[in-house]
DNA sequence: CTGATAACTGGAATAATTCTTGATATCGGC
DNA sequence: GCCGATATCAAGAATTATTCCAGTTATCAG
């Protein structure tokens, strides 16, 4: 059984606007790709996957569209070390487990009821706007 | 009072070898800079700070020396978003709080007794080799 | 001292991303 | 529907951080 949780917006019907960002044809296609293949693709991966359906899409446009969607909180940008940025439409607070043997990236959530202040020694007065964490390892 | 914890190795007497890595003159200078200014400098920052004392040090050498020390577990490499890599000699497991108003980076540790597996929903069978986390925000 | 190996230098090369300039598309008002 | 204002896009050049390469220098073992 395939979980519906991974298709919150049917790929075929993406609205004309999301969180104040006009969803142009290019942006709709890009967003659709992110919703369909949730494997944290790079900008170039996205570009390659769209090329056939939008032959004169520019890689620069993929970059600016992804950036616009990140700025509007529609998708998230994830960086592993110095590698190329990757993108995912999973907006829930989560981090990533990078399986070094397969290269697959799994989303990782906090256990329910866990809050950062409870587990970290934060500088006094710290107001956290954004959290990112990455684990590297392998599945036994 | 200045904490001694921040100067585990007196900057003036760095051994000829650390964890199996021969500490050449260049590596000693680079390591000394990291111990003295614990502000998470980039490779280029390190280069600029050493130029006066080692005028014909190459930036490429700074990169390879930093990399060698990272590989030998002498220092840690830290990446924030897509910015240049930063380096720190604090080997204890820790993450970073990036104050977006001042740009200052603070080390953040887990509260004692807290382990990742306790707070994260890891994929079953995950063996974690390495953890990295970054918080962004500001001090009130 | 001498050859073998590791490290270093300076410049060229690379990869990801951003910038720039001109062309297109879209929207609100008429 | 037309028109100007604005947003978006395309293509290629430029930028930035980093790595590679080829030749030189330093260090170590015998």
Coordinates of C-alpha atoms in Angstrom, one line a residue, chain B residues 25-136:
Chain B
X25 CA 55.3 23.9 9.8
X26 CA 52.3 24.8 7.7
X27 CA 50.0 22.5 9.6
X28 CA 51.2 23.8 12.9
X29 CA 50.6 27.4 12.0
X30 CA 47.1 26.5 10.7
X31 CA 46.2 24.5 13.7
X32 CA 47.5 27.3 16.0
X33 CA 45.2 29.8 14.2
X34 CA 42.3 27.6 14.8
X35 CA 43.1 27.2 18.5
X36 CA 43.7 30.9 19.0
X37 CA 40.7 32.4 17.2
X38 CA 37.8 30.1 17.9
X39 CA 35.4 31.9 15.6
X40 CA 35.0 29.1 13.0
X41 CA 37.1 30.7 10.2
X42 CA 36.9 29.7 6.6
X43 CA 39.9 28.4 4.7
X44 CA 40.4 31.8 3.3
X45 CA 40.2 33.4 6.7
X46 CA 42.9 31.1 7.9
X47 CA 45.0 31.9 4.9
X48 CA 44.7 35.7 5.5
X49 CA 45.7 35.3 9.1
X50 CA 48.8 33.4 8.4
X51 CA 50.0 35.2 5.3
X52 CA 52.2 37.6 7.3
X53 CA 54.1 35.0 9.2
X54 CA 54.4 32.5 6.3
X55 CA 54.4 34.7 3.2
X56 CA 54.6 32.0 0.6
X57 CA 52.0 29.7 2.0
X58 CA 49.6 28.7 -0.7
X59 CA 45.8 28.8 -0.3
X60 CA 45.7 25.3 -1.9
X61 CA 48.0 24.2 1.0
X62 CA 45.6 25.7 3.6
X63 CA 42.9 23.6 2.0
X64 CA 44.9 20.4 1.9
X65 CA 46.2 20.9 5.4
X66 CA 42.7 21.5 6.8
X67 CA 41.4 18.5 4.9
X68 CA 44.2 16.3 6.3
X69 CA 43.5 17.4 9.8
X70 CA 39.8 16.8 9.3
X71 CA 40.5 13.3 8.0
X72 CA 42.7 12.6 11.0
X73 CA 40.1 13.8 13.4
X74 CA 42.1 16.7 14.7
X75 CA 39.7 19.3 13.7
X76 CA 36.1 19.5 12.5
X77 CA 34.7 20.9 9.3
X78 CA 31.4 22.7 9.6
X79 CA 29.1 23.8 6.7
X80 CA 26.3 26.3 6.9
X81 CA 23.9 26.3 4.0
X82 CA 25.9 26.9 0.9
X83 CA 28.5 29.1 2.5
X84 CA 32.2 28.3 2.6
X85 CA 33.3 25.5 4.9
X86 CA 34.4 26.6 8.4
X87 CA 36.7 24.8 10.7
X88 CA 37.0 24.4 14.5
X89 CA 39.2 22.4 16.8
X90 CA 36.4 21.6 19.2
X91 CA 36.1 17.8 18.8
X92 CA 33.4 17.2 21.4
X93 CA 30.1 16.3 19.8
X94 CA 28.3 19.6 19.3
X95 CA 26.3 21.6 16.9
X96 CA 26.1 25.3 16.1
X97 CA 23.8 28.2 16.7
X98 CA 24.1 30.8 14.1
X99 CA 23.1 34.2 15.3
X100 CA 21.7 35.8 12.2
X101 CA 21.9 39.4 13.5
X102 CA 25.6 39.3 14.5
X103 CA 26.8 36.5 12.3
X104 CA 28.4 34.9 15.3
X105 CA 28.4 31.1 15.6
X106 CA 28.1 29.6 19.0
X107 CA 28.8 26.0 19.8
X108 CA 25.8 24.1 21.2
X109 CA 26.0 20.8 23.1
X110 CA 23.4 18.2 24.1
X111 CA 22.4 18.4 27.7
X112 CA 24.1 15.7 29.6
X113 CA 22.7 12.3 29.3
X114 CA 20.8 13.1 26.2
X115 CA 21.4 10.9 23.2
X116 CA 20.0 11.2 19.7
X117 CA 18.2 7.9 19.6
X118 CA 16.2 9.2 22.6
X119 CA 14.8 12.2 20.7
X120 CA 14.7 11.1 17.1
X121 CA 12.5 8.7 15.2
X122 CA 15.4 6.9 13.3
X123 CA 14.8 4.4 10.6
X124 CA 15.0 0.9 12.1
X125 CA 18.5 -0.4 12.1
X126 CA 20.2 2.9 11.6
X127 CA 23.8 3.0 12.8
X128 CA 24.8 6.7 13.2
X129 CA 28.4 7.5 12.4
X130 CA 28.1 11.3 12.5
X131 CA 25.7 14.0 13.6
X132 CA 25.5 17.6 12.5
X133 CA 23.0 20.2 13.5
X134 CA 22.6 23.9 13.0
X135 CA 20.2 26.3 14.6
X136 CA 19.5 29.7 13.2

